[in-house]
Short mmCIF file of C-alpha atoms in Angstrom, two decimals:
data_model
loop_
_atom_site.label_atom_id
_atom_site.label_comp_id
_atom_site.label_asym_id
_atom_site.label_seq_id
_atom_site.Cartn_x
_atom_site.Cartn_y
_atom_site.Cartn_z
CA UNK A 1 -13.47 20.97 63.81
CA UNK A 2 -10.16 19.46 62.74
CA UNK A 3 -7.59 18.57 65.34
CA UNK A 4 -4.12 19.34 64.97
CA UNK A 5 -2.50 16.16 63.71
CA UNK A 6 0.14 15.31 61.79
CA UNK A 7 0.85 16.67 58.39
CA UNK A 8 0.96 13.66 56.41
CA UNK A 9 -1.88 12.15 57.96
CA UNK A 10 -3.82 15.53 57.58
CA UNK A 11 -2.41 15.79 54.26
CA UNK A 12 -4.15 12.13 53.51
CA UNK A 13 -7.33 13.56 54.77
CA UNK A 14 -7.74 16.17 52.15
CA UNK A 15 -7.42 13.71 49.57
CA UNK A 16 -9.78 10.40 50.26
CA UNK A 17 -10.40 7.64 47.76
CA UNK A 18 -11.57 8.83 44.44
CA UNK A 19 -14.20 6.50 42.97
CA UNK A 20 -12.25 4.85 40.28
CA UNK A 21 -13.40 1.05 40.32
CA UNK A 22 -16.91 0.38 37.88
CA UNK A 23 -19.12 -2.19 39.25
CA UNK A 24 -18.14 -4.93 37.47
CA UNK A 25 -14.66 -4.91 39.46
CA UNK A 26 -16.19 -4.76 43.54
CA UNK A 27 -18.70 -7.33 41.27
CA UNK A 28 -15.19 -9.91 40.53
CA UNK A 29 -14.19 -8.56 44.23
CA UNK A 30 -16.88 -9.84 46.28
CA UNK A 31 -17.30 -12.94 44.55
CA UNK A 32 -13.55 -13.56 44.64
CA UNK A 33 -13.78 -13.19 47.99
CA UNK A 34 -16.13 -15.88 48.74
CA UNK A 35 -15.77 -18.50 46.12
CA UNK A 36 -12.48 -19.18 47.53
CA UNK A 37 -11.08 -22.76 48.28
CA UNK A 38 -13.83 -22.92 51.16
CA UNK A 39 -15.75 -24.96 48.05
CA UNK A 40 -13.67 -27.48 47.90
CA UNK A 41 -13.21 -28.18 51.24
CA UNK A 42 -15.75 -27.40 53.86
CA UNK A 43 -18.52 -29.83 51.83
CA UNK A 44 -17.03 -33.00 53.39
CA UNK A 45 -17.23 -31.65 56.71
CA UNK A 46 -20.76 -30.42 56.17
CA UNK A 47 -21.60 -33.88 55.10
CA UNK A 48 -19.40 -35.26 57.99
CA UNK A 49 -22.29 -33.14 60.35
CA UNK A 50 -25.44 -34.49 58.09
CA UNK A 51 -27.81 -36.73 58.81
CA UNK A 52 -28.71 -36.74 55.18
CA UNK A 53 -28.14 -34.66 51.18
CA UNK A 54 -31.46 -33.58 51.44
CA UNK A 55 -30.09 -31.97 55.15
CA UNK A 56 -26.92 -31.07 53.55
CA UNK A 57 -28.51 -29.29 50.23
CA UNK A 58 -30.74 -27.47 52.33
CA UNK A 59 -28.02 -26.09 54.59
CA UNK A 60 -26.51 -24.28 51.84
CA UNK A 61 -29.83 -22.68 50.48
CA UNK A 62 -30.26 -21.36 54.13
CA UNK A 63 -26.79 -20.48 54.55
CA UNK A 64 -27.55 -18.06 51.25
CA UNK A 65 -30.66 -16.71 52.68
CA UNK A 66 -29.20 -15.65 55.45
CA UNK A 67 -26.45 -14.18 54.20
CA UNK A 68 -28.63 -12.74 52.06
CA UNK A 69 -30.27 -10.63 54.87
CA UNK A 70 -27.83 -9.79 56.29
CA UNK A 71 -26.39 -7.86 52.71
CA UNK A 72 -29.39 -6.13 53.02
CA UNK A 73 -28.72 -4.61 56.37
CA UNK A 74 -25.29 -4.12 55.19
CA UNK A 75 -26.43 -2.68 52.11
CA UNK A 76 -28.64 0.26 54.02
CA UNK A 77 -24.87 0.71 56.35
CA UNK A 78 -22.93 1.24 52.89
CA UNK A 79 -25.35 3.51 51.09
CA UNK A 80 -25.46 5.94 53.94
CA UNK A 81 -22.45 5.76 55.14
CA UNK A 82 -20.42 5.44 51.46
CA UNK A 83 -16.29 5.48 52.91
CA UNK A 84 -13.60 3.90 53.30
CA UNK A 85 -13.09 1.40 56.03
CA UNK A 86 -16.61 -0.32 56.42
CA UNK A 87 -17.71 -2.11 59.13
CA UNK A 88 -15.19 -0.52 61.12
CA UNK A 89 -16.65 2.75 59.81
CA UNK A 90 -19.64 1.65 61.38
CA UNK A 91 -18.61 0.65 64.63
CA UNK A 92 -17.10 4.00 64.94
CA UNK A 93 -20.34 6.28 64.73
CA UNK A 94 -22.15 3.40 66.74
CA UNK A 95 -20.15 3.05 69.79
CA UNK A 96 -16.86 5.34 69.11
CA UNK A 97 -13.41 5.15 68.34
CA UNK A 98 -12.41 2.38 71.21
CA UNK A 99 -14.51 -0.25 70.21
CA UNK A 100 -13.54 0.58 66.71
CA UNK A 101 -10.38 0.19 66.91
CA UNK A 102 -10.55 -3.53 68.34
CA UNK A 103 -12.88 -4.54 65.34
CA UNK A 104 -9.53 -3.41 63.26
CA UNK A 105 -7.45 -4.41 65.58
CA UNK A 106 -8.49 -7.81 65.15
CA UNK A 107 -8.94 -8.01 61.43
CA UNK A 108 -5.27 -7.18 61.17
CA UNK A 109 -4.06 -9.91 63.78
CA UNK A 110 -7.02 -12.38 63.47
CA UNK A 111 -9.93 -11.94 60.66
CA UNK A 112 -8.33 -10.83 57.65
CA UNK A 113 -4.34 -11.66 58.01
CA UNK A 114 -5.09 -15.53 59.68
CA UNK A 115 -7.61 -15.58 56.33
CA UNK A 116 -4.26 -14.28 54.26
CA UNK A 117 -1.95 -17.01 55.59
CA UNK A 118 -4.51 -19.69 55.41
CA UNK A 119 -5.02 -19.14 51.72
CA UNK A 120 -1.74 -18.91 51.16
CA UNK A 121 -0.80 -22.10 52.32
CA UNK A 122 -3.86 -23.51 50.90
CA UNK A 123 -1.96 -22.39 47.86
CA UNK A 124 1.62 -24.16 49.36
CA UNK A 125 -0.56 -27.41 49.64
CA UNK A 126 -1.49 -27.61 46.42
CA UNK A 127 1.72 -26.60 44.33
CA UNK A 128 3.79 -28.90 46.46
CA UNK A 129 1.65 -31.65 44.74
CA UNK A 130 2.77 -29.88 41.43
CA UNK A 131 5.53 -28.95 42.03
CA UNK A 132 7.30 -29.94 44.91
CA UNK A 133 10.76 -27.71 46.45
CA UNK A 134 11.63 -30.46 49.63
CA UNK A 135 10.88 -29.64 52.97
CA UNK A 136 10.10 -26.35 52.93
CA UNK A 137 7.64 -26.07 49.81
CA UNK A 138 4.34 -24.75 51.28
CA UNK A 139 5.97 -22.50 53.70
CA UNK A 140 8.31 -20.98 50.47
CA UNK A 141 4.98 -20.98 48.62
CA UNK A 142 3.22 -19.39 51.47
CA UNK A 143 5.78 -17.11 52.25
CA UNK A 144 5.88 -15.76 47.84
CA UNK A 145 2.01 -15.57 47.81
CA UNK A 146 1.62 -13.19 49.94
CA UNK A 147 4.91 -11.35 48.92
CA UNK A 148 3.77 -11.00 45.71
CA UNK A 149 0.18 -10.34 46.59
CA UNK A 150 1.35 -7.58 48.66
CA UNK A 151 3.60 -6.04 45.85
CA UNK A 152 0.60 -6.28 43.09
CA UNK A 153 -1.62 -4.02 45.40
CA UNK A 154 1.20 -1.98 46.30
CA UNK A 155 1.55 -0.59 43.11
CA UNK A 156 -1.63 0.32 42.22
CA UNK A 157 -5.58 -0.65 42.83
CA UNK A 158 -5.80 -0.76 38.64
CA UNK A 159 -3.21 -4.14 39.42
CA UNK A 160 -4.60 -5.64 42.23
CA UNK A 161 -8.34 -5.35 40.55
CA UNK A 162 -7.29 -6.65 37.23
CA UNK A 163 -4.91 -9.33 38.79
CA UNK A 164 -8.45 -9.76 40.26
CA UNK A 165 -10.43 -9.89 37.38
CA UNK A 166 -8.16 -12.45 35.65
CA UNK A 167 -8.57 -14.69 39.03
CA UNK A 168 -11.85 -14.59 39.22
CA UNK A 169 -13.24 -15.91 35.39
CA UNK A 170 -10.17 -18.74 36.60
CA UNK A 171 -11.86 -19.25 39.48
CA UNK A 172 -15.94 -19.40 38.22
CA UNK A 173 -14.46 -21.75 35.51
CA UNK A 174 -13.28 -24.26 38.13
CA UNK A 175 -16.22 -24.34 39.93
CA UNK A 176 -18.43 -24.23 36.72
CA UNK A 177 -16.29 -27.43 35.73
CA UNK A 178 -17.10 -29.20 38.59
CA UNK A 179 -20.74 -29.07 38.01
CA UNK A 180 -20.75 -30.07 34.56
CA UNK A 181 -17.96 -33.03 35.57
CA UNK A 182 -20.81 -34.16 38.20
CA UNK A 183 -23.30 -33.65 36.74
CA UNK A 184 -23.26 -34.61 33.19
CA UNK A 185 -19.80 -36.59 33.17
CA UNK A 186 -18.88 -38.55 36.17
CA UNK A 187 -20.69 -42.20 36.74
CA UNK A 188 -23.03 -41.49 40.35
CA UNK A 189 -22.13 -42.98 43.11
CA UNK A 190 -23.67 -46.44 44.34
CA UNK A 191 -25.27 -44.98 47.58
CA UNK A 192 -25.80 -41.41 49.13
CA UNK A 193 -26.35 -42.55 52.81
CA UNK A 194 -24.06 -42.45 55.57
CA UNK A 195 -24.17 -44.40 58.84
CA UNK A 196 -22.67 -41.68 60.95
CA UNK A 197 -25.22 -40.99 63.66
CA UNK A 198 -25.31 -36.75 62.56
CA UNK A 199 -28.57 -35.54 62.99
CA UNK A 200 -30.17 -32.53 63.14
CA UNK A 201 -28.59 -31.41 66.34
CA UNK A 202 -25.57 -30.66 64.25
CA UNK A 203 -27.45 -28.01 62.29
CA UNK A 204 -25.55 -25.24 64.22
CA UNK A 205 -21.60 -26.86 63.79
CA UNK A 206 -23.41 -27.59 59.98
CA UNK A 207 -24.18 -23.69 59.75
CA UNK A 208 -20.80 -22.78 61.31
CA UNK A 209 -19.43 -24.18 57.95
CA UNK A 210 -21.81 -23.68 55.59
CA UNK A 211 -21.51 -19.61 56.62
CA UNK A 212 -17.76 -19.56 56.81
CA UNK A 213 -17.49 -20.47 52.97
CA UNK A 214 -21.03 -18.35 52.51
CA UNK A 215 -18.16 -15.59 54.61
CA UNK A 216 -16.24 -12.79 52.81
CA UNK A 217 -19.24 -10.58 50.87
CA UNK A 218 -19.40 -8.06 53.71
CA UNK A 219 -15.76 -6.96 52.68
CA UNK A 220 -17.52 -5.49 49.20
CA UNK A 221 -18.08 -2.07 51.72
CA UNK A 222 -14.65 -1.56 52.45
CA UNK A 223 -14.07 -0.07 48.40
CA UNK A 224 -17.47 1.66 48.81
CA UNK A 225 -15.81 4.95 48.67
CA UNK A 226 -13.74 3.27 45.71
CA UNK A 227 -16.80 2.82 43.36
CA UNK A 228 -18.36 4.98 41.08
CA UNK A 229 -22.03 5.87 41.91
CA UNK A 230 -22.04 3.51 44.78
CA UNK A 231 -25.24 4.56 46.35
CA UNK A 232 -27.05 3.37 42.77
CA UNK A 233 -24.65 -0.34 42.72
CA UNK A 234 -23.65 -1.31 46.41
CA UNK A 235 -27.36 -2.87 46.76
CA UNK A 236 -27.25 -4.51 43.75
CA UNK A 237 -23.20 -5.51 44.13
CA UNK A 238 -24.35 -7.30 47.20
CA UNK A 239 -27.18 -8.68 46.48
CA UNK A 240 -26.70 -10.19 42.82
CA UNK A 241 -23.44 -11.44 43.69
CA UNK A 242 -24.94 -13.52 46.81
CA UNK A 243 -27.33 -14.81 44.65
CA UNK A 244 -25.22 -15.88 41.52
CA UNK A 245 -22.99 -17.67 44.49
CA UNK A 246 -25.90 -19.21 46.12
CA UNK A 247 -26.62 -20.83 42.80
CA UNK A 248 -23.17 -22.58 42.64
CA UNK A 249 -23.00 -23.67 45.93
CA UNK A 250 -26.24 -25.57 45.40
CA UNK A 251 -25.09 -27.01 42.18
CA UNK A 252 -21.31 -27.65 42.95
CA UNK A 253 -22.78 -29.38 45.89
CA UNK A 254 -25.20 -31.74 43.95
CA UNK A 255 -22.75 -32.36 41.85
CA UNK A 256 -20.48 -34.05 44.77
CA UNK A 257 -23.28 -35.55 46.41
CA UNK A 258 -24.03 -37.04 43.07
CA UNK A 259 -20.59 -38.38 42.67
CA UNK A 260 -19.51 -38.87 45.76
CA UNK A 261 -22.54 -39.90 47.66
CA UNK A 262 -22.24 -38.27 51.59
CA UNK A 263 -20.57 -41.21 52.96
CA UNK A 264 -17.90 -40.70 49.58
CA UNK A 265 -17.90 -36.22 50.48
CA UNK A 266 -17.63 -36.76 54.27
CA UNK A 267 -14.84 -39.48 54.08
CA UNK A 268 -12.74 -36.98 51.48
CA UNK A 269 -9.79 -34.03 52.29
CA UNK A 270 -10.49 -33.34 48.37
CA UNK A 271 -13.44 -33.34 46.40
CA UNK A 272 -12.96 -31.38 43.85
CA UNK A 273 -10.51 -33.27 42.74
CA UNK A 274 -12.36 -36.42 43.12
CA UNK A 275 -15.18 -35.34 41.87
CA UNK A 276 -12.49 -34.70 38.73
CA UNK A 277 -10.47 -37.67 38.85
CA UNK A 278 -14.00 -39.57 38.45
CA UNK A 279 -14.99 -37.70 35.28
CA UNK A 280 -11.76 -37.01 33.87
CA UNK A 281 -9.25 -39.11 35.16
CA UNK A 282 -5.84 -38.21 36.92
CA UNK A 283 -5.59 -35.33 34.52
CA UNK A 284 -8.54 -33.60 35.52
CA UNK A 285 -7.33 -34.48 39.24
CA UNK A 286 -3.79 -32.10 38.29
CA UNK A 287 -6.26 -29.82 36.61
CA UNK A 288 -8.28 -29.61 39.32
CA UNK A 289 -5.64 -29.22 41.57
CA UNK A 290 -4.22 -25.91 39.32
CA UNK A 291 -7.84 -24.02 39.74
CA UNK A 292 -7.80 -24.91 43.81
CA UNK A 293 -4.54 -22.81 43.43
CA UNK A 294 -6.57 -20.34 41.59
CA UNK A 295 -9.45 -19.69 43.67
CA UNK A 296 -6.98 -19.61 46.76
CA UNK A 297 -5.09 -17.01 45.10
CA UNK A 298 -8.40 -15.09 44.04
CA UNK A 299 -9.88 -14.68 47.70
CA UNK A 300 -6.06 -14.05 49.34
CA UNK A 301 -6.04 -11.11 46.61
CA UNK A 302 -9.32 -9.78 47.41
CA UNK A 303 -8.36 -10.53 50.95
CA UNK A 304 -5.24 -8.24 51.13
CA UNK A 305 -7.35 -5.15 48.89
CA UNK A 306 -10.31 -5.08 51.47
CA UNK A 307 -8.06 -5.88 54.51
CA UNK A 308 -5.60 -3.10 53.87
CA UNK A 309 -8.56 -0.32 53.93
CA UNK A 310 -9.34 -1.33 56.97
CA UNK A 311 -5.88 -0.91 58.71
CA UNK A 312 -5.94 2.40 56.56
CA UNK A 313 -9.02 3.49 57.97
CA UNK A 314 -7.65 3.17 61.83
CA UNK A 315 -4.58 5.37 60.55
CA UNK A 316 -7.05 7.67 60.21
CA UNK A 317 -8.31 7.72 63.63
CA UNK A 318 -5.07 7.36 65.77
CA UNK A 319 -2.54 9.72 65.15
CA UNK A 320 -0.04 7.84 66.74
CA UNK A 321 -0.64 5.89 64.04
CA UNK A 322 -0.82 7.70 61.50
CA UNK A 323 1.41 6.21 59.28
CA UNK A 324 -0.23 3.63 57.92
CA UNK A 325 -3.28 5.91 57.33
CA UNK A 326 -2.04 7.25 54.29
CA UNK A 327 -3.58 7.32 51.23
CA UNK A 328 -1.43 6.84 47.86
CA UNK A 329 -3.69 8.73 45.50
CA UNK A 330 -2.12 8.91 42.80
CA UNK A 331 -1.93 4.52 43.04
CA UNK A 332 -5.09 4.78 43.88
CA UNK A 333 -3.93 2.33 46.89
CA UNK A 334 -3.27 2.66 50.88
CA UNK A 335 0.42 1.69 50.23
CA UNK A 336 1.68 1.89 54.18
CA UNK A 337 -1.55 -0.22 55.21
CA UNK A 338 -1.03 -2.52 52.82
CA UNK A 339 2.70 -2.93 53.30
CA UNK A 340 2.09 -3.77 57.09
CA UNK A 341 -0.46 -5.83 56.68
CA UNK A 342 1.84 -8.21 54.15
CA UNK A 343 4.17 -7.96 56.92
CA UNK A 344 2.61 -9.31 59.60
CA UNK A 345 0.82 -11.91 56.96
CA UNK A 346 4.70 -12.97 56.15
CA UNK A 347 5.22 -13.21 60.48
CA UNK A 348 2.22 -15.68 60.78
CA UNK A 349 3.59 -17.69 57.47
CA UNK A 350 7.01 -17.97 59.74
CA UNK A 351 5.28 -19.15 62.97
CA UNK A 352 2.74 -21.43 61.07
CA UNK A 353 5.57 -22.74 59.11
CA UNK A 354 7.59 -24.34 62.55
CA UNK A 355 3.93 -25.08 63.77
CA UNK A 356 1.60 -28.21 62.63
CA UNK A 357 -2.25 -26.15 61.79
CA UNK A 358 -4.77 -27.07 59.92
CA UNK A 359 -8.07 -25.96 58.19
CA UNK A 360 -10.11 -26.33 61.18
CA UNK A 361 -7.85 -24.84 64.08
CA UNK A 362 -7.94 -22.10 61.50
CA UNK A 363 -11.67 -21.39 62.00
CA UNK A 364 -11.39 -22.23 65.45
CA UNK A 365 -9.15 -19.38 65.85
CA UNK A 366 -11.29 -17.13 63.12
CA UNK A 367 -14.95 -17.47 64.08
CA UNK A 368 -15.66 -16.48 67.37
CA UNK A 369 -13.85 -13.10 66.72
CA UNK A 370 -15.78 -12.54 63.44
CA UNK A 371 -19.32 -12.86 64.87
CA UNK A 372 -18.82 -11.20 67.47
CA UNK A 373 -17.97 -8.23 65.70
CA UNK A 374 -21.11 -9.10 62.16
CA UNK A 375 -23.61 -9.13 65.80
CA UNK A 376 -22.12 -5.71 66.56
CA UNK A 377 -22.48 -4.05 63.19
CA UNK A 378 -26.21 -5.65 62.51
CA UNK A 379 -26.92 -3.93 66.53
CA UNK A 380 -25.57 -0.84 64.57
CA UNK A 381 -27.96 -0.31 62.07
CA UNK A 382 -31.08 -0.19 65.19
CA UNK A 383 -28.45 2.45 67.05
CA UNK A 384 -27.48 4.30 64.50
CA UNK A 385 -31.33 4.22 62.51
CA UNK A 386 -32.20 6.23 66.04
CA UNK A 387 -29.40 8.24 66.07
CA UNK A 388 -29.11 10.00 62.81
CA UNK A 389 -32.97 9.57 61.94
CA UNK A 390 -32.59 12.46 59.08
CA UNK A 391 -29.50 11.32 57.20
CA UNK A 392 -30.56 10.29 53.88
CA UNK A 393 -30.79 6.40 53.03
CA UNK A 394 -31.40 5.64 49.51
CA UNK A 395 -31.49 2.34 50.18
CA UNK A 396 -33.06 1.00 53.41
CA UNK A 397 -33.76 -2.73 54.71
CA UNK A 398 -36.95 -4.30 53.48
CA UNK A 399 -39.13 -5.52 56.49
CA UNK A 400 -37.68 -3.72 59.74
CA UNK A 401 -36.82 -4.28 61.97
CA UNK A 402 -37.72 -8.30 60.98
CA UNK A 403 -35.09 -8.94 58.82
CA UNK A 404 -32.20 -7.03 61.13
CA UNK A 405 -33.60 -8.77 64.06
CA UNK A 406 -33.25 -11.66 61.94
CA UNK A 407 -29.52 -11.64 60.88
CA UNK A 408 -28.47 -10.33 64.30
CA UNK A 409 -30.34 -13.26 66.23
CA UNK A 410 -28.06 -15.66 63.62
CA UNK A 411 -24.95 -14.11 64.71
CA UNK A 412 -25.59 -14.47 68.05
CA UNK A 413 -26.38 -18.45 67.30
CA UNK A 414 -23.42 -18.83 65.45
CA UNK A 415 -20.82 -17.37 67.93
CA UNK A 416 -22.31 -19.28 70.42
CA UNK A 417 -21.95 -22.38 68.16
CA UNK A 418 -18.19 -21.57 67.37
CA UNK A 419 -17.07 -21.03 71.03
CA UNK A 420 -19.67 -24.42 71.88
CA UNK A 421 -18.09 -26.50 69.16
CA UNK A 422 -14.02 -25.22 69.54
CA UNK A 423 -11.30 -25.55 71.51
CA UNK A 424 -7.80 -24.26 72.30
CA UNK A 425 -7.90 -22.23 68.82
CA UNK A 426 -11.03 -20.12 70.00
CA UNK A 427 -9.20 -19.16 73.03
CA UNK A 428 -6.51 -18.05 71.48
CA UNK A 429 -8.08 -15.64 69.25
CA UNK A 430 -10.39 -13.93 72.48
CA UNK A 431 -7.44 -13.79 74.05
CA UNK A 432 -5.29 -12.14 70.96
CA UNK A 433 -8.54 -9.51 70.81
CA UNK A 434 -7.90 -9.05 74.68
CA UNK A 435 -3.71 -7.86 73.75
CA UNK A 436 -5.98 -5.29 71.52
CA UNK A 437 -7.56 -3.68 74.12
CA UNK A 438 -4.64 -3.52 76.11
CA UNK A 439 -3.10 -1.04 73.42
CA UNK A 440 -5.76 1.18 73.80
CA UNK A 441 -4.39 2.07 77.57
CA UNK A 442 -1.73 3.72 75.64
CA UNK A 443 -3.76 5.03 72.72
CA UNK A 444 -5.43 8.06 71.78
CA UNK A 445 -8.50 8.62 68.97
CA UNK A 446 -8.62 11.66 67.51
CA UNK A 447 -11.77 13.52 67.58
CA UNK A 448 -12.81 14.52 64.01
CA UNK A 449 -16.65 13.30 62.78
CA UNK A 450 -15.88 10.72 60.03
CA UNK A 451 -18.67 12.07 57.26
CA UNK A 452 -19.37 10.40 53.85
CA UNK A 453 -17.55 11.64 51.05
#
């Protein structure tokens, strides 16, 4: 029985998201989120914490394998409950609306919004090298990025995904350029050794950086309700995209190692630009800067598409927040949620403009909260199998329960590592999450039961 709710919210419930996206668009969104600016920045951090080139390559291979294990778990959840909201919907079913709200709050204030702003500043920093606008150049470009991408996705899902497809093509072309340049054209490094004192004890830190760069594949589940024939395609989209990404990451790191060596990678702040410069000179470096901008735009756009879906989902379940739970049927997008996300992102851009903030600080801020909820989603697979045993499951995780247990154990280890190797940034992120707990004292969830389309 449906509770009495404001008319606008009741109306949007009568018109859920329509399956308007094909598999290619969903595949592009997944690739676009994962293969972002990270692959052009984190390899130097991985190299600095590694004892050999072999350790670097094995870490990227292990990261791909662990991500595929996680994708198998998500494929079961996504095909069993193919609805807008993704992780939020699974957490709500397993633990109730209040914990699910905390997750949605974390996405809005820490995980998604912080990622959007980080990517916007990557764009700003590289655009400043291409065309300097003055002292506030990076902040101006960052704010413009948020405004333009929010407007495109507010206008409609077709406009957002069309931009996504185009940017993803440019991004993958850039990664392939680095692979070709590094393996075929650039001279080989004089040495591939590093005297850093790094050893196997740093594996936890290495995997934090590696899995950060693989991160985002789970975002595809937020558009499950909008994918045509989702029960058939979502497992393939998740698994095949990660196999393709793992192959690209291994090849691009092999190119970095061949051209720069492990010591050169660790010392570089822009490994992709350095490889392009070694192969093609200053023109190659400039071209690489433009490609990094395209890569960050791709990830920021895809993050906006999926992030607004979780904001929309929480608006459905908390009547007091019903204004963000409206779905525009004609445009095929949660317009109010998109505006809320864009407005908060702009606020964070303004705050970042007055403070010194870097890539590593963003990792500290987001990682503990991210891995906490990743662990809870993994546990929810066991909870929902036990609680809902009769529900049809078009896809089941192979080797159950071994693979889901591996996924949960990995998430728990990375939660520990993200706290053990970080400082004040982690405390701030946890503090913002705690603020969401305070808000729950004033919000009452609806008592409706979510059902799949």
